Coordinates of C-alpha atoms and ligand atoms in Angstrom, one line a residue:
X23 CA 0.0 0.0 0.0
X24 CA 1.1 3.3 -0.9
X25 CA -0.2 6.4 1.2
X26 CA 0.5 8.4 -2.3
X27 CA -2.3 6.5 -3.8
X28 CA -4.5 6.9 -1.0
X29 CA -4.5 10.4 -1.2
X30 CA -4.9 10.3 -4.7
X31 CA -8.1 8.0 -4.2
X32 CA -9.9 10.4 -1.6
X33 CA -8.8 13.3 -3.8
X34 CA -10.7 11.9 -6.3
X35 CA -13.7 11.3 -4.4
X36 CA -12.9 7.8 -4.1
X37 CA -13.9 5.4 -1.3
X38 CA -11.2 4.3 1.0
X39 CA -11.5 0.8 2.5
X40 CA -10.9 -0.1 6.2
X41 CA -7.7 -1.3 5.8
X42 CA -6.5 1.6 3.8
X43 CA -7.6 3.8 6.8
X44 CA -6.1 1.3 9.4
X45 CA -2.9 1.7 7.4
X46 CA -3.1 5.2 7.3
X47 CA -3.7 6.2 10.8
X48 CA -1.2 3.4 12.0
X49 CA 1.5 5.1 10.2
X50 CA 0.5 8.3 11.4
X51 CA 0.5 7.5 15.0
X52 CA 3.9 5.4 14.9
X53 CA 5.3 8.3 12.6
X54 CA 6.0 6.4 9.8
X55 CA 3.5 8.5 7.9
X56 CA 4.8 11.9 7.7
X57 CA 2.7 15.6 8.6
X58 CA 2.6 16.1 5.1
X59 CA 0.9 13.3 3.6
X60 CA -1.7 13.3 6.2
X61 CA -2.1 17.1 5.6
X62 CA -2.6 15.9 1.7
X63 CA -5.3 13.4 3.3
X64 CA -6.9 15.7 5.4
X65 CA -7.4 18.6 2.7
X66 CA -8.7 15.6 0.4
X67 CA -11.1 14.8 3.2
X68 CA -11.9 18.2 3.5
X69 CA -13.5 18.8 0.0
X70 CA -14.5 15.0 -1.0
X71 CA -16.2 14.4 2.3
X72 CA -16.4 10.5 3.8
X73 CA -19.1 7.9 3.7
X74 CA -20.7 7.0 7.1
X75 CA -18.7 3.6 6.5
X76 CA -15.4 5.4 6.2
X77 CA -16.0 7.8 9.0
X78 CA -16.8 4.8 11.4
X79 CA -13.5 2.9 10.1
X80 CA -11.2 5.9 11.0
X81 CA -13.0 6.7 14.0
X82 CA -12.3 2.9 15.6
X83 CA -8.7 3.2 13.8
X84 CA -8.2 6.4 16.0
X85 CA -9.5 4.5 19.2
X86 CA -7.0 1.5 18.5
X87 CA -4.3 4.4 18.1
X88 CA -3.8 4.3 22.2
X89 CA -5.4 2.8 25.4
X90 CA -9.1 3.1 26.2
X91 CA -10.8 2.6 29.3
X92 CA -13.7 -0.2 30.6
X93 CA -16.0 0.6 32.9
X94 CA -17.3 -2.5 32.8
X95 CA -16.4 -2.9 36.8
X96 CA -19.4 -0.2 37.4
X97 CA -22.9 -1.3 37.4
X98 CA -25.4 0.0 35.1
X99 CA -25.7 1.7 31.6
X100 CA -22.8 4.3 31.8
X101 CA -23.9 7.1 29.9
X102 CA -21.7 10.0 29.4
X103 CA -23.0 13.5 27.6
X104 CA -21.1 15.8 25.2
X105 CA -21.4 19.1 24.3
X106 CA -19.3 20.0 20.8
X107 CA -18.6 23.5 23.1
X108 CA -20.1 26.9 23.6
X109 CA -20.2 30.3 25.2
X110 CA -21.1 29.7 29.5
X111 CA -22.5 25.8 28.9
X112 CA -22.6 25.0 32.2
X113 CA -24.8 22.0 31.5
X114 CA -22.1 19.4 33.0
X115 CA -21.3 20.8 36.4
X116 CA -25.2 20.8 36.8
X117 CA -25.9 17.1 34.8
X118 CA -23.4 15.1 36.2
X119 CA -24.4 15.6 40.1
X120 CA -28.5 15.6 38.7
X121 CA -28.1 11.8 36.7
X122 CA -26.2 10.8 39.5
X123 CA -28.0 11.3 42.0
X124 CA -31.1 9.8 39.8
X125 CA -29.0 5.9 39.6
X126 CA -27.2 6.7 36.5
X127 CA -23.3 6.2 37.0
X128 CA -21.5 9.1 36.0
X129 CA -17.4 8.4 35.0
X130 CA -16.8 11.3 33.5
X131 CA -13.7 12.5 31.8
X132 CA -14.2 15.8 31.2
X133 CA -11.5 18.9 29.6
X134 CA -10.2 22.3 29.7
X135 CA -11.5 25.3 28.1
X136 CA -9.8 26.3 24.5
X137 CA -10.6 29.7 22.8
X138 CA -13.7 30.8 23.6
X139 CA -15.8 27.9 24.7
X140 CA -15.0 26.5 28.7
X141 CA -14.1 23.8 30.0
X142 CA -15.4 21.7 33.1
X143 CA -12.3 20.6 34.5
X144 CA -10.8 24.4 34.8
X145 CA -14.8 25.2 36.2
X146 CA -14.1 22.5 38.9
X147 CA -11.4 23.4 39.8
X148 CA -12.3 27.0 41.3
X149 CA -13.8 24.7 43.7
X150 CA -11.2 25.6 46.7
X151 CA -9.2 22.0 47.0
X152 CA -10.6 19.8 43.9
X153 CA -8.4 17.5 42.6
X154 CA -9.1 16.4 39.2
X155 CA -6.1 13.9 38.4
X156 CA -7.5 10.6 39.5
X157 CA -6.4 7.9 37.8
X158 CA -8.8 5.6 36.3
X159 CA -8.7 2.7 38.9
X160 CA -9.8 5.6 41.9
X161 CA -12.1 7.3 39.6
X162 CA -14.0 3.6 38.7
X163 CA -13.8 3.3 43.1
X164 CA -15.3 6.3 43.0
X165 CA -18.1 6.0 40.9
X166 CA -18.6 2.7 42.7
X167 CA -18.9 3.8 46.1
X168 CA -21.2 7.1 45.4
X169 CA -22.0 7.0 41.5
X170 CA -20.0 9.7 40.2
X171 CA -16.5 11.1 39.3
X172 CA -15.2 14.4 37.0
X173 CA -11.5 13.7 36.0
X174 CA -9.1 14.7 33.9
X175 CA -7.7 12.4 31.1
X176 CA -4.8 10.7 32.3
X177 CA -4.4 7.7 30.1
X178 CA -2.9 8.0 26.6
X179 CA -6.5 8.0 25.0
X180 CA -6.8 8.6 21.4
X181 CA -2.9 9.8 20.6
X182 CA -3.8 9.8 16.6
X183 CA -6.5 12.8 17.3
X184 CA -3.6 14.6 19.3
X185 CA -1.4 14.1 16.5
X186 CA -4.3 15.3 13.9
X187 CA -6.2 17.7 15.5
X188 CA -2.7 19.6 15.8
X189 CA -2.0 19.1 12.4
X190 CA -5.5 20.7 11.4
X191 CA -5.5 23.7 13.2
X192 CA -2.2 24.4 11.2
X193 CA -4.0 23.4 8.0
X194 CA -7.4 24.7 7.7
X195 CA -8.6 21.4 7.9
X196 CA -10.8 22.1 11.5
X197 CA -14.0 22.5 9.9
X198 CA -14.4 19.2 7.8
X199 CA -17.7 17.0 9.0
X200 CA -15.9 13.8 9.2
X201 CA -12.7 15.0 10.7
X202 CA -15.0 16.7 13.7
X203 CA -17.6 13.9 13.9
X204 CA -14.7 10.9 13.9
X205 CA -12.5 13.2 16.4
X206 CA -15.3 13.8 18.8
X207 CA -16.7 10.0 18.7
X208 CA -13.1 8.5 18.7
X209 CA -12.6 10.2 22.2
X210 CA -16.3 9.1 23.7
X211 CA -15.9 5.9 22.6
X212 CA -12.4 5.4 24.6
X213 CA -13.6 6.8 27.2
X214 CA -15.3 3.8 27.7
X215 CA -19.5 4.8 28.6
X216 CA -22.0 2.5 27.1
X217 CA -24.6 5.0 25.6
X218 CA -24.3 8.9 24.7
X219 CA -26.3 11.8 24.6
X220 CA -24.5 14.7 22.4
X221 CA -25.5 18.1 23.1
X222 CA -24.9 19.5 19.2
X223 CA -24.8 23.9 19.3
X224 CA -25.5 25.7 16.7
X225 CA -25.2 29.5 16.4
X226 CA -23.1 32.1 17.0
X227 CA -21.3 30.6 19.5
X228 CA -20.9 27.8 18.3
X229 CA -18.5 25.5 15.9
X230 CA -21.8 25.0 13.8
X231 CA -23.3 28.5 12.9
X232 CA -25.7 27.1 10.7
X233 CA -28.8 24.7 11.8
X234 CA -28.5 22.4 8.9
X235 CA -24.9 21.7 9.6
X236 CA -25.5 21.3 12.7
X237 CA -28.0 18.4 12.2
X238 CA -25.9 17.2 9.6
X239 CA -23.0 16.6 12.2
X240 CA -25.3 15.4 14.6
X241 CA -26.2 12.8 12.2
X242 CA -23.2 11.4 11.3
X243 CA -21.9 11.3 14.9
X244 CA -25.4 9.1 15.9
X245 CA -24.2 7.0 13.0
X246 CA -20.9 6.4 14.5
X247 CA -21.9 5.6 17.6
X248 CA -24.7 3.5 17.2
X249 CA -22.3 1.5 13.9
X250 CA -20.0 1.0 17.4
X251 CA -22.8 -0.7 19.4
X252 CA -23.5 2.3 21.6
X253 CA -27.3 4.1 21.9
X254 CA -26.5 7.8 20.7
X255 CA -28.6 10.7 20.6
X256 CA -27.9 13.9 19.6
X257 CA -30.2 17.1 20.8
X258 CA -29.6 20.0 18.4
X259 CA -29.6 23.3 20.6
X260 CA -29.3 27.1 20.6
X261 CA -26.1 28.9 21.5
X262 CA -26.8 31.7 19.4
X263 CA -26.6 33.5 23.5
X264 CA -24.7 32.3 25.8
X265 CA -26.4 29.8 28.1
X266 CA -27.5 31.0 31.8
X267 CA -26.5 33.9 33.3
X268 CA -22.6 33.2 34.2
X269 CA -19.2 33.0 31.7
X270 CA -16.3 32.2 33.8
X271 CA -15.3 29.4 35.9
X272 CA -16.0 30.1 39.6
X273 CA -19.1 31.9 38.3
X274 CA -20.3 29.3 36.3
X275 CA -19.6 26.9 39.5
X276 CA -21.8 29.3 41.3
X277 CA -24.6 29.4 38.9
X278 CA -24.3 25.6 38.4
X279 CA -25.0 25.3 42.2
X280 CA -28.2 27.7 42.3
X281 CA -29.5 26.0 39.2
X282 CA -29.2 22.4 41.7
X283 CA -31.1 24.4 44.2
X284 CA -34.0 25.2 41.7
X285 CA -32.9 28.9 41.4
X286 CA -30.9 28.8 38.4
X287 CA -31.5 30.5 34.9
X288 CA -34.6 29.0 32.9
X289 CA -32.6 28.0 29.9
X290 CA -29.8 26.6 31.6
X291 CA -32.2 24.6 33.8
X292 CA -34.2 23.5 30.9
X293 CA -31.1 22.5 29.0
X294 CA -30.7 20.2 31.5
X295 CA -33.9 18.7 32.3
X296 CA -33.5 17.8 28.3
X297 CA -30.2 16.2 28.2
X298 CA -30.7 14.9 31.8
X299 CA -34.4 13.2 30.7
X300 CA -32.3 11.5 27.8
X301 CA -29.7 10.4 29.5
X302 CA -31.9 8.3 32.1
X303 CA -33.7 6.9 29.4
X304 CA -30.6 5.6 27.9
X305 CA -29.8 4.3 30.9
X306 CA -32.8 2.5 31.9
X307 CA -33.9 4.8 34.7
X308 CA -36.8 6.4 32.9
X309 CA -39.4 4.6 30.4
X310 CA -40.0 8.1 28.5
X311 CA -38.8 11.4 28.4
X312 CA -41.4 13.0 30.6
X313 CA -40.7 10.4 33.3
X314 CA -37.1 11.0 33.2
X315 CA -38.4 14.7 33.7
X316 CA -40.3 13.7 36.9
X317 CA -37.6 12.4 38.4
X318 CA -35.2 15.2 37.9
X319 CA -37.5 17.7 39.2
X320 CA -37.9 15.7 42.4
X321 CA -34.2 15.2 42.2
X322 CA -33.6 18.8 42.5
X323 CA -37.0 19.6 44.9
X324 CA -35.8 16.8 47.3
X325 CA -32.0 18.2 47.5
X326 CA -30.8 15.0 46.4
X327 CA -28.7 16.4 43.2
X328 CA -27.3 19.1 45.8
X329 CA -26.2 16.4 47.8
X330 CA -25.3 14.4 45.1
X331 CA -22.7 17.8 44.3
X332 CA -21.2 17.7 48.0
X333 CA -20.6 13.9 48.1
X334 CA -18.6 14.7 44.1
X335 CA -16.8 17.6 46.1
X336 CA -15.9 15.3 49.2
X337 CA -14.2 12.5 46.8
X338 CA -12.0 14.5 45.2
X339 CA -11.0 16.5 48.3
X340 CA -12.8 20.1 47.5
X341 CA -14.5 22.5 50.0
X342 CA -17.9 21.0 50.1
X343 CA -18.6 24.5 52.3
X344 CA -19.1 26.1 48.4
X345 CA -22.7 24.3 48.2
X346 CA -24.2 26.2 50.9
X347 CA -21.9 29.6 50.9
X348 CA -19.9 31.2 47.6
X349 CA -17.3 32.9 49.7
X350 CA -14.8 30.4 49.3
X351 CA -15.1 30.4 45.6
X352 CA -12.3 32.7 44.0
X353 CA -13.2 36.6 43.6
X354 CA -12.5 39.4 41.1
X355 CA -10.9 42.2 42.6
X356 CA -14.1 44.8 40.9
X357 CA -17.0 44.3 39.1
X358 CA -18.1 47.2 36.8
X359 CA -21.5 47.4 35.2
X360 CA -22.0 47.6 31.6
X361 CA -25.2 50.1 31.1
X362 CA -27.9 50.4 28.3
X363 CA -27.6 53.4 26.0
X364 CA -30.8 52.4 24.0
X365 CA -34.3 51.9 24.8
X366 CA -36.2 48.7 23.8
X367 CA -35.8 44.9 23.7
X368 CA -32.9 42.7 23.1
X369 CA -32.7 41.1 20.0
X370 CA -29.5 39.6 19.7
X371 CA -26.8 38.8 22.4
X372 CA -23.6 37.4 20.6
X373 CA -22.7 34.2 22.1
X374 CA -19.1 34.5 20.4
X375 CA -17.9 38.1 21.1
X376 CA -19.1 37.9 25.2
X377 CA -17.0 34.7 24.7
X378 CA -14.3 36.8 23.3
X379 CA -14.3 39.4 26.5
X380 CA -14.4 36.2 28.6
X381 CA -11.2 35.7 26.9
X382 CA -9.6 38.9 27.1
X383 CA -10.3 38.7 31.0
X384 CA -8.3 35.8 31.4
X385 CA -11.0 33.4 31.9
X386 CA -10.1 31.3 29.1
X387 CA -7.1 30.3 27.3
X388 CA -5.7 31.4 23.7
X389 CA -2.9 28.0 23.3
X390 CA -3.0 25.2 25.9
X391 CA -0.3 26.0 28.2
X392 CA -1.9 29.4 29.0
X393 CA -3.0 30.3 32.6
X394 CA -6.8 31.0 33.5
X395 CA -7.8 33.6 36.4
X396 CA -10.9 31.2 37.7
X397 CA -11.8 34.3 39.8
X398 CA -12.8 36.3 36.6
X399 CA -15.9 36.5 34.0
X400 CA -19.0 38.1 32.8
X401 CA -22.6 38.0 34.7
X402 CA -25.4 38.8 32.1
X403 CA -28.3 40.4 33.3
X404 CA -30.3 41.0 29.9
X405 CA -30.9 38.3 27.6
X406 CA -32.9 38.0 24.5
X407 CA -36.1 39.2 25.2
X408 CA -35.8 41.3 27.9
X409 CA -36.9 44.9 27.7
X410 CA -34.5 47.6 28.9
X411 CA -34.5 51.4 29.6
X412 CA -30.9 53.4 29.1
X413 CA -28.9 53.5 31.9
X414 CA -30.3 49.7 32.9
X415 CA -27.5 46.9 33.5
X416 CA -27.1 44.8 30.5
X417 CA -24.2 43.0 32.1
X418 CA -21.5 43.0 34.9
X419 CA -18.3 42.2 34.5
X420 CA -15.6 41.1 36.8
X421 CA -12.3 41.6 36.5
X422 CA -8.9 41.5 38.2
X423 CA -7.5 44.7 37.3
X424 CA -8.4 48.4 38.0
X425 CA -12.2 49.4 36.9
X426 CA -9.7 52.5 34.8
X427 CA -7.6 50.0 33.1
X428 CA -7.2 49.3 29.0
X429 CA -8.7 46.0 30.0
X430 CA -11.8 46.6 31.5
X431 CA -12.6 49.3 28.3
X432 CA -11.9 46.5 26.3
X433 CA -14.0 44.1 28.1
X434 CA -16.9 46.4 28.2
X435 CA -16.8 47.7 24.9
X436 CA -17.3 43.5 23.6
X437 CA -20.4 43.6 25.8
X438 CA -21.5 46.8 24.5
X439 CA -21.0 45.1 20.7
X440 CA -22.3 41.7 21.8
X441 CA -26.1 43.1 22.9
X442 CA -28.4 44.6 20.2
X443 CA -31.4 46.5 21.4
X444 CA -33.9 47.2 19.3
X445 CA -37.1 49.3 19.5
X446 CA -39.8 46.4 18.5
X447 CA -40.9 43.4 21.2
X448 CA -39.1 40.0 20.6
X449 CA -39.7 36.5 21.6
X450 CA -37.4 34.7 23.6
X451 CA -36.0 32.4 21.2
X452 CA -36.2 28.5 20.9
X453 CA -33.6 26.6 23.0
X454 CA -34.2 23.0 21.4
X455 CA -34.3 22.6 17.7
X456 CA -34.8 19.0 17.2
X457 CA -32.8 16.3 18.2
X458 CA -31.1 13.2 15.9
X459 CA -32.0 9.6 16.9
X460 CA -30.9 6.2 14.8
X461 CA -34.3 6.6 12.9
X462 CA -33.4 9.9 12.0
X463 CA -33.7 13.7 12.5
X464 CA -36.5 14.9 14.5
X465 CA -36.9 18.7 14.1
X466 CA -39.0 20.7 17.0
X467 CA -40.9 24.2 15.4
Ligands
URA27 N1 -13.9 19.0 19.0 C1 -13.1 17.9 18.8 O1 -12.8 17.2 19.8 N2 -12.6 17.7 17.6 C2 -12.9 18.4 16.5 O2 -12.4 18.1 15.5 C3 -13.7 19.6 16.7 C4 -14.2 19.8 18.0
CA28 CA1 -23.5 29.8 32.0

């Protein structure tokens, strides 16, 4: 086999068989295969596009590329949730504790925020104490003994998507279908869960502007998963705004906690009544959505996903004290108001350029060695929908410099660019388009 005349196949829309892939991503991991043929490959992939069969054979090739884990020593349908990333998603520091605490085992391997969009791990770990670097035997103990565990990867899971994904973001090869769908799956499936629920964005904020795309990736990543014997669903929903109130890690930890208490921000909440309602029916604790609804609203009413939360905390050594007071959560030095100049409603609040502020705070990172301030962050007080008057708070912004700096004009100039007020009334707009199941797309109007 020759890679030359793989690439030359692909290039010309030609269909590559499983051993061709196998041989391709075998060399590519052992570095036989050099950057530049796979760079060939990955621009062919780019325009040609992959058959469902093909992107299932390089997604399993990518899994054999390095260890994966069983959790086969935990009782119970493991079902783990992904979101392909937004502006503020605080859905896993609020689903994992919720499922949990609802009988569905929660081994969760979760990551660190890149560019805009957050990440759990960096979220968690505002938590004064948590330790996120369990290895996989304590994190299986752990989820045996009280049904849940958040932890950093620590095995050598997927090395060819390391080696790819790098190679990508160099070649403006990111943003190929197959090469996101395989990359994604290939992770979730080493990380060993027996059924998933993806959580696909679309919008401003997210990697998928467009709705159709977005169903389109959610399609072909149901495919993959269910061709490797797992139940996947994918629920196609809006991050045109970022979701909830908080963007920043020990305010998103903050909001995630209210939102376990029953006070949190409607959409966030009912983001996570969705997923959550999937995710027990995938793993047998519900019979239908709207019982797996049932059950997380006593969940939360009772105080059992709260709980749930402090017992997560406990394990991995945190300050459980967070649950039931914020002060020992990290704090800006200032906060400074961003005000409304205009009268009228809010039409459009851009998930991407609040991220962007986020950013230049320091609440996320621009390459992966970069610090994050957990402390820092923006609190929205108008979203889409909401009327204002000049002069009302749009947003607040905290900040770990002085309220006079370059940085804080910065910041608050983004928010001021991010919000557009109009005169006429607007709806609040629709958080769940539709979701993708192994019969299909389902759209929601
Ligand atoms: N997230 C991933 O893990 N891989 C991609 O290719 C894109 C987003
Ligand atoms: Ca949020």
């Amino acid at each position: 086999m020759r890679v030359y005349d793989l690439i030359l196949k692909k290039r010309g829309g030609g269909e590559l068989s499983r051993e061709e892939i196998n041989y391709l991503i075998a060399g590519y991991t052992a570095g036989t295969i050099p950057d530049y043929q796979l760079s060939a490959f990955a621009m062919a992939v780019y325009f040609q596009g992959m058959t469902d069969r093909e992107m299932l054979d390089l997604t399993l090739a990518m899994v054999g590329s390095g260890d994966t884990v069983s959790l086969s020593k935990i009782p119970g349908v493991k079902v783990d949730k992904h979101s392909t990333g937004g502006v503020g998603d605080t859905t896993t520091l609020v689903l994992a504790p919720l499922v949990a605490a609802a009988g569905v085992p929660v081994a969760k391997m979760a990551g660190r925020s890149l560019g805009h969009t957050g990440g759990t791990l960096d979220k968690l770990e505002a938590i004064p104490g948590f330790q996120s670097s369990l290895s996989i035997d304590e994190m299986i103990k752990a989820v045996q003994t009280c049904g849940i565990a958040v932890v950093g990867q620590t095995a050598n899971l997927v090395p060819a998507d390391k080696k790819l994904y790098a190679l990508r973001d160099v070649t403006a090869t990111v943003d190929s279908l197959p090469l996101i769908a395989t990359s994604i799956m290939s992770k979730k499936l080493a990380a060993g869960a027996d059924a998933f629920v993806l959580d696909v964005k679309t919008g401003d904020g997210a990697f998928m502007k467009e709705l159709e795309e977005a169903f389109t990736l959610a399609e072909a990543m149901v495919e993959i998963g269910t061709g490797a014997g797992r139940e996947t669903i994918a629920v196609i929903t809006n991050m045109d705004q970022p979701l909830g109130w908080a963007v920043g890690n020990a305010l998103e930890v903050k909001e995630a906690i209210l939102t376990l208490q029953g006070k949190g921000p409607v959409d966030l909440a009912e983001l996570c009544q969705v997923l959550g309602s999937w995710m027990l029916l995938l793993g047998g604790k519900a019979t239908c959505l709207q019982e797996g609804r049932k059950i997380l609203e006593q969940t939360i009413a009772s105080g059992a996903a709260l709980d749930k939360l402090r017992e997560l905390i406990r394990l991995q050594h945190g300050d459980t004290a967070v649950v039931d007071d914020f002060s020992p959560l990290p704090r800006a030095k200032v906060t400074v108001p961003v005000k409304a100049v205009d009268r009228g409603y809010v039409h459009r609040l851009r998930a991407e350029t609040v991220g962007r502020a986020a950013m230049a705070l320091g609440a996320g990172r621009e390459t992966k060695d970069d610090p994050v301030d957990l402390a820092v962050g923006v609190v929205l007080v108008k979203k889409v929908g909401d009327r204002v008057d000049p002069g009302d708070e749009l947003a607040m912004i905290h900040l770990n410099c002085a309220p006079e700096a370059p940085l804080a004009a910065a910041a608050r100039g983004l928010i001021l660019e991010a919000y557009e007020v109009k005169p006429a009334p607007v709806a609040k707009p629709q958080l769940i388009f539709g979701y993708v199941d192994r019969a299909g797309r389902h759209r929601i109007f």
